[in-house]
Tab-separated table of C-alpha atoms in Angstrom:
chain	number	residue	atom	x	y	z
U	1036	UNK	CA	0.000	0.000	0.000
U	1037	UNK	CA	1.210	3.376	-0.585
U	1038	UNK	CA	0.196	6.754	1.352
U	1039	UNK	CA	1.041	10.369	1.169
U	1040	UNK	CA	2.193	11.972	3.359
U	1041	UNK	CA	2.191	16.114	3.200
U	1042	UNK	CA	5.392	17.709	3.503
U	1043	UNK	CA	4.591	20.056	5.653
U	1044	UNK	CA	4.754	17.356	8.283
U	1045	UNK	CA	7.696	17.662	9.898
U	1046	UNK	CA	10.290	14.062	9.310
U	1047	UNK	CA	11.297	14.051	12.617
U	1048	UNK	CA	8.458	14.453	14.798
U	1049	UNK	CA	6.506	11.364	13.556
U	1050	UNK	CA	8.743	8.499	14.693
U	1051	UNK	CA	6.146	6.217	15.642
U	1052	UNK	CA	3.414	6.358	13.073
U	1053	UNK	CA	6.841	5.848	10.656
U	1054	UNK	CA	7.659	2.824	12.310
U	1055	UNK	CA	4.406	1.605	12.078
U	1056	UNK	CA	4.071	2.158	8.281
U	1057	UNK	CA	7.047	0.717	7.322
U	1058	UNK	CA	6.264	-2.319	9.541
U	1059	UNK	CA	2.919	-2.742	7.787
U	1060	UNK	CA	5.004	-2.570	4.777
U	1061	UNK	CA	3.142	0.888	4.006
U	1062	UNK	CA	4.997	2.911	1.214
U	1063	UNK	CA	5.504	7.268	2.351
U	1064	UNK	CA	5.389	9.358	-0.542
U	1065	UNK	CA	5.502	12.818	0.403
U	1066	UNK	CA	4.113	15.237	-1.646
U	1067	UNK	CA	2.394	18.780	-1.084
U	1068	UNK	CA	-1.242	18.051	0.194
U	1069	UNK	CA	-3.436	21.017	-0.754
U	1070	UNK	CA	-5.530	19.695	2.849
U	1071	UNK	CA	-4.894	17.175	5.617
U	1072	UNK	CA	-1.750	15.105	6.463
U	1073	UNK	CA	-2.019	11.768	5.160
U	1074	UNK	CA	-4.144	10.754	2.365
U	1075	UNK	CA	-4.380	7.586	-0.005
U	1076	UNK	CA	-3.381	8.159	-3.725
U	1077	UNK	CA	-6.513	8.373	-6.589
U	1078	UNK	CA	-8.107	5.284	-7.693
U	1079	UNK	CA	-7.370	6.651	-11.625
U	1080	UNK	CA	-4.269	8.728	-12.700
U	1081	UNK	CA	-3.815	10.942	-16.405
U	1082	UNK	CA	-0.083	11.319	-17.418
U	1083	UNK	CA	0.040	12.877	-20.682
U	1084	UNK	CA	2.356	12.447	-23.316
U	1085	UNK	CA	2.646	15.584	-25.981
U	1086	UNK	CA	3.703	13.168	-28.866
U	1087	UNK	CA	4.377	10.346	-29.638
U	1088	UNK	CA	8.236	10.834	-29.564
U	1089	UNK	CA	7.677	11.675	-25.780
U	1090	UNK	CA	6.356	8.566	-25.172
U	1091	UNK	CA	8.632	6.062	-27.542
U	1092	UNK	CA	11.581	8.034	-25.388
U	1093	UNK	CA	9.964	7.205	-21.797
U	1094	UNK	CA	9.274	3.529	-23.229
U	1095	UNK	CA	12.819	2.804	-24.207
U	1096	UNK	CA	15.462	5.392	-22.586
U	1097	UNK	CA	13.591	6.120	-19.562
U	1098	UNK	CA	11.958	2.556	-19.620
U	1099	UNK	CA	12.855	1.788	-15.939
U	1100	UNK	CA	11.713	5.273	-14.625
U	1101	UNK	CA	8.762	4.765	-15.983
U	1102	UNK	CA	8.316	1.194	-15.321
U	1103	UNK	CA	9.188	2.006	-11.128
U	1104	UNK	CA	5.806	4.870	-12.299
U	1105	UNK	CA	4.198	2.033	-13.426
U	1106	UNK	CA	5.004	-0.414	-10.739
U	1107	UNK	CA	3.462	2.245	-8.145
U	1108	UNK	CA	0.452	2.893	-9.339
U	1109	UNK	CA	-0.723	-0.468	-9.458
U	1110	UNK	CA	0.782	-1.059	-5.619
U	1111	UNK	CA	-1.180	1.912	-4.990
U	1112	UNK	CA	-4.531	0.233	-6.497
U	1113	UNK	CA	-4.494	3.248	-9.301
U	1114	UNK	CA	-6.087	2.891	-13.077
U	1115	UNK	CA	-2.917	4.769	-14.488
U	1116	UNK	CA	-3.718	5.916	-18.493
U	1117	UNK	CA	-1.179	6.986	-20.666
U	1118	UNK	CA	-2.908	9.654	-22.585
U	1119	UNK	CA	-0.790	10.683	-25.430
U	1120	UNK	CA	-1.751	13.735	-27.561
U	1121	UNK	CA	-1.013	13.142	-31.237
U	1122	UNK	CA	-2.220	14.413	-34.835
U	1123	UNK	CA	-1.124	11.167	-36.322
U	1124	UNK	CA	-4.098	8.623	-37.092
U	1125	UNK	CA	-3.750	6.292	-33.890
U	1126	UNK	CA	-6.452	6.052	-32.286
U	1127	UNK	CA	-6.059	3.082	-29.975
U	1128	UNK	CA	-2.768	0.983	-29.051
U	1129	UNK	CA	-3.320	-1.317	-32.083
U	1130	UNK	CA	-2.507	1.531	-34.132
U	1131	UNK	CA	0.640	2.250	-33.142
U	1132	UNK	CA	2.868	0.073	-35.499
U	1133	UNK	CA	2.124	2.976	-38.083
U	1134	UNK	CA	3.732	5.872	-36.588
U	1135	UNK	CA	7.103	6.677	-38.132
U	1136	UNK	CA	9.976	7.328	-35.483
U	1137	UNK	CA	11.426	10.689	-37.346
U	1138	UNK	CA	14.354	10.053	-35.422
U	1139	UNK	CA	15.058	6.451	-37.785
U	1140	UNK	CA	16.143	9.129	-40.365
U	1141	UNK	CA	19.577	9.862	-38.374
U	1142	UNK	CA	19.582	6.522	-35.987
U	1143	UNK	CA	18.597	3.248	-37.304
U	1144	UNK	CA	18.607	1.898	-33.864
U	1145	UNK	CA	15.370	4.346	-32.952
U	1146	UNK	CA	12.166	2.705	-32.211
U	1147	UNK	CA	9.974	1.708	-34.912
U	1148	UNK	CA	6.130	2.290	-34.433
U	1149	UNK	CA	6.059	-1.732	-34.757
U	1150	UNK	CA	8.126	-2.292	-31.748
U	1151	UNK	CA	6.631	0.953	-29.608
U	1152	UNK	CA	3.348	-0.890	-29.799
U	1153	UNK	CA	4.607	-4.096	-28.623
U	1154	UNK	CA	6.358	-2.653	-25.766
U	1155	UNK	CA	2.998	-0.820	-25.005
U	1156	UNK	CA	1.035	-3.672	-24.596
U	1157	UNK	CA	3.349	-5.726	-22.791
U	1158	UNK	CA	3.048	-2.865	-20.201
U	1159	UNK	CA	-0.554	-2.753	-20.395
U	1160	UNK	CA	-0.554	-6.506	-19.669
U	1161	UNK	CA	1.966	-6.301	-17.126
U	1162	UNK	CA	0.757	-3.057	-15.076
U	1163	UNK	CA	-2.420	-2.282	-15.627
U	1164	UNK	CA	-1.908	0.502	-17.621
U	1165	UNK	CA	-3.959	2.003	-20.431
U	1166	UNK	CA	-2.650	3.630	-23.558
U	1167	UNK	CA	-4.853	6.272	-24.764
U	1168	UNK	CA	-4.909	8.638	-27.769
U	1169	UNK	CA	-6.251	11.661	-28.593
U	1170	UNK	CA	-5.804	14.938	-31.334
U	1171	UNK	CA	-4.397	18.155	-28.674
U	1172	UNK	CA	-7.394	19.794	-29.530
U	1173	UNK	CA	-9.288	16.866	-27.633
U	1174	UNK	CA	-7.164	16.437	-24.712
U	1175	UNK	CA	-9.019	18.483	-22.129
U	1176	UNK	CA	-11.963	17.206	-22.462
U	1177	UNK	CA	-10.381	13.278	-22.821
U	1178	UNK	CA	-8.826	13.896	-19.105
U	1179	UNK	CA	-12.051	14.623	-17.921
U	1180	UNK	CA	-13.807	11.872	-18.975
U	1181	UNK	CA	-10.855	9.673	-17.633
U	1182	UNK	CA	-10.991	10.734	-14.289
U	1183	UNK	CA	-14.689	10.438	-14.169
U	1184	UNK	CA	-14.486	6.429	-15.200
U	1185	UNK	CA	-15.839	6.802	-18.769
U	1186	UNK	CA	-13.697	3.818	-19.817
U	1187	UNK	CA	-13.100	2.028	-16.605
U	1188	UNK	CA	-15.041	-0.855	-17.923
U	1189	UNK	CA	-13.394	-1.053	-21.309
């Protein structure tokens, strides 16, 4: 389990409830609470992605950073989507395999839109986590309707 912990609490003046989180194997995250002192994280996160090159570089240079993300959330009991803004024609995760890395022009060893979407599922399938796409224009609105379960059931 993981719980947050405000930082205005002070480190060293909480000895006790410490021990007893860490004995019941209870994760502190501190973070700026804008009320209270302790509080559990949501049941459904958004972390958006401005392209699609922001999100084949978290999936393959920052792939354990964002695994260890991944990893928490679903300790944490947390729907985490991936929402990633795009004007290419993806709309879902099965579309991915036709994006074209502009970075294979000066590497050949950048990501192809083939592999991106494998490694995208395999996360899904692993952690819980679902890959969403949307146009900018639409991305405000898509958040919303995230965090108020619109597609918890698909």
């Amino acid at each position: 389990m993981i719980l947050i912990e405000d930082t205005r609490q002070k480190i060293d003046q909480h000895d006790i409830k410490h021990t007893y989180f860490k004995q019941a194997e209870i994760e502190l995250i501190r973070c700026a609470l804008p009320f209270g002192d302790y509080c559990k994280p949501p049941t459904i996160s958004v972390d958006t992605k401005q392209e699609m090159g922001e999100i084949a570089s978290n999936l393959t240079a920052d792939h354990e950073r964002f695994r260890h993300e991944c990893e928490k959330a679903q300790r944490a009991g947390c729907h985490l989507y991936i929402l990633i803004e795009t004007e290419w024609n993806i709309r879902d995760i099965d579309d991915v395999h036709i994006w074209v890395n502009p970075r294979r022009h000066f590497s050949s060893k950048a990501v192809t839109g083939k592999t991106l979407e494998r490694i995208m599922k395999t996360m899904s399938h692993r952690y819980g986590v679902t890959f969403m796409f949307c146009r900018p224009s639409e991305s405000g609105e898509m958040i919303m309707k995230i965090l108020d379960g619109e597609f918890e059931d698909e």
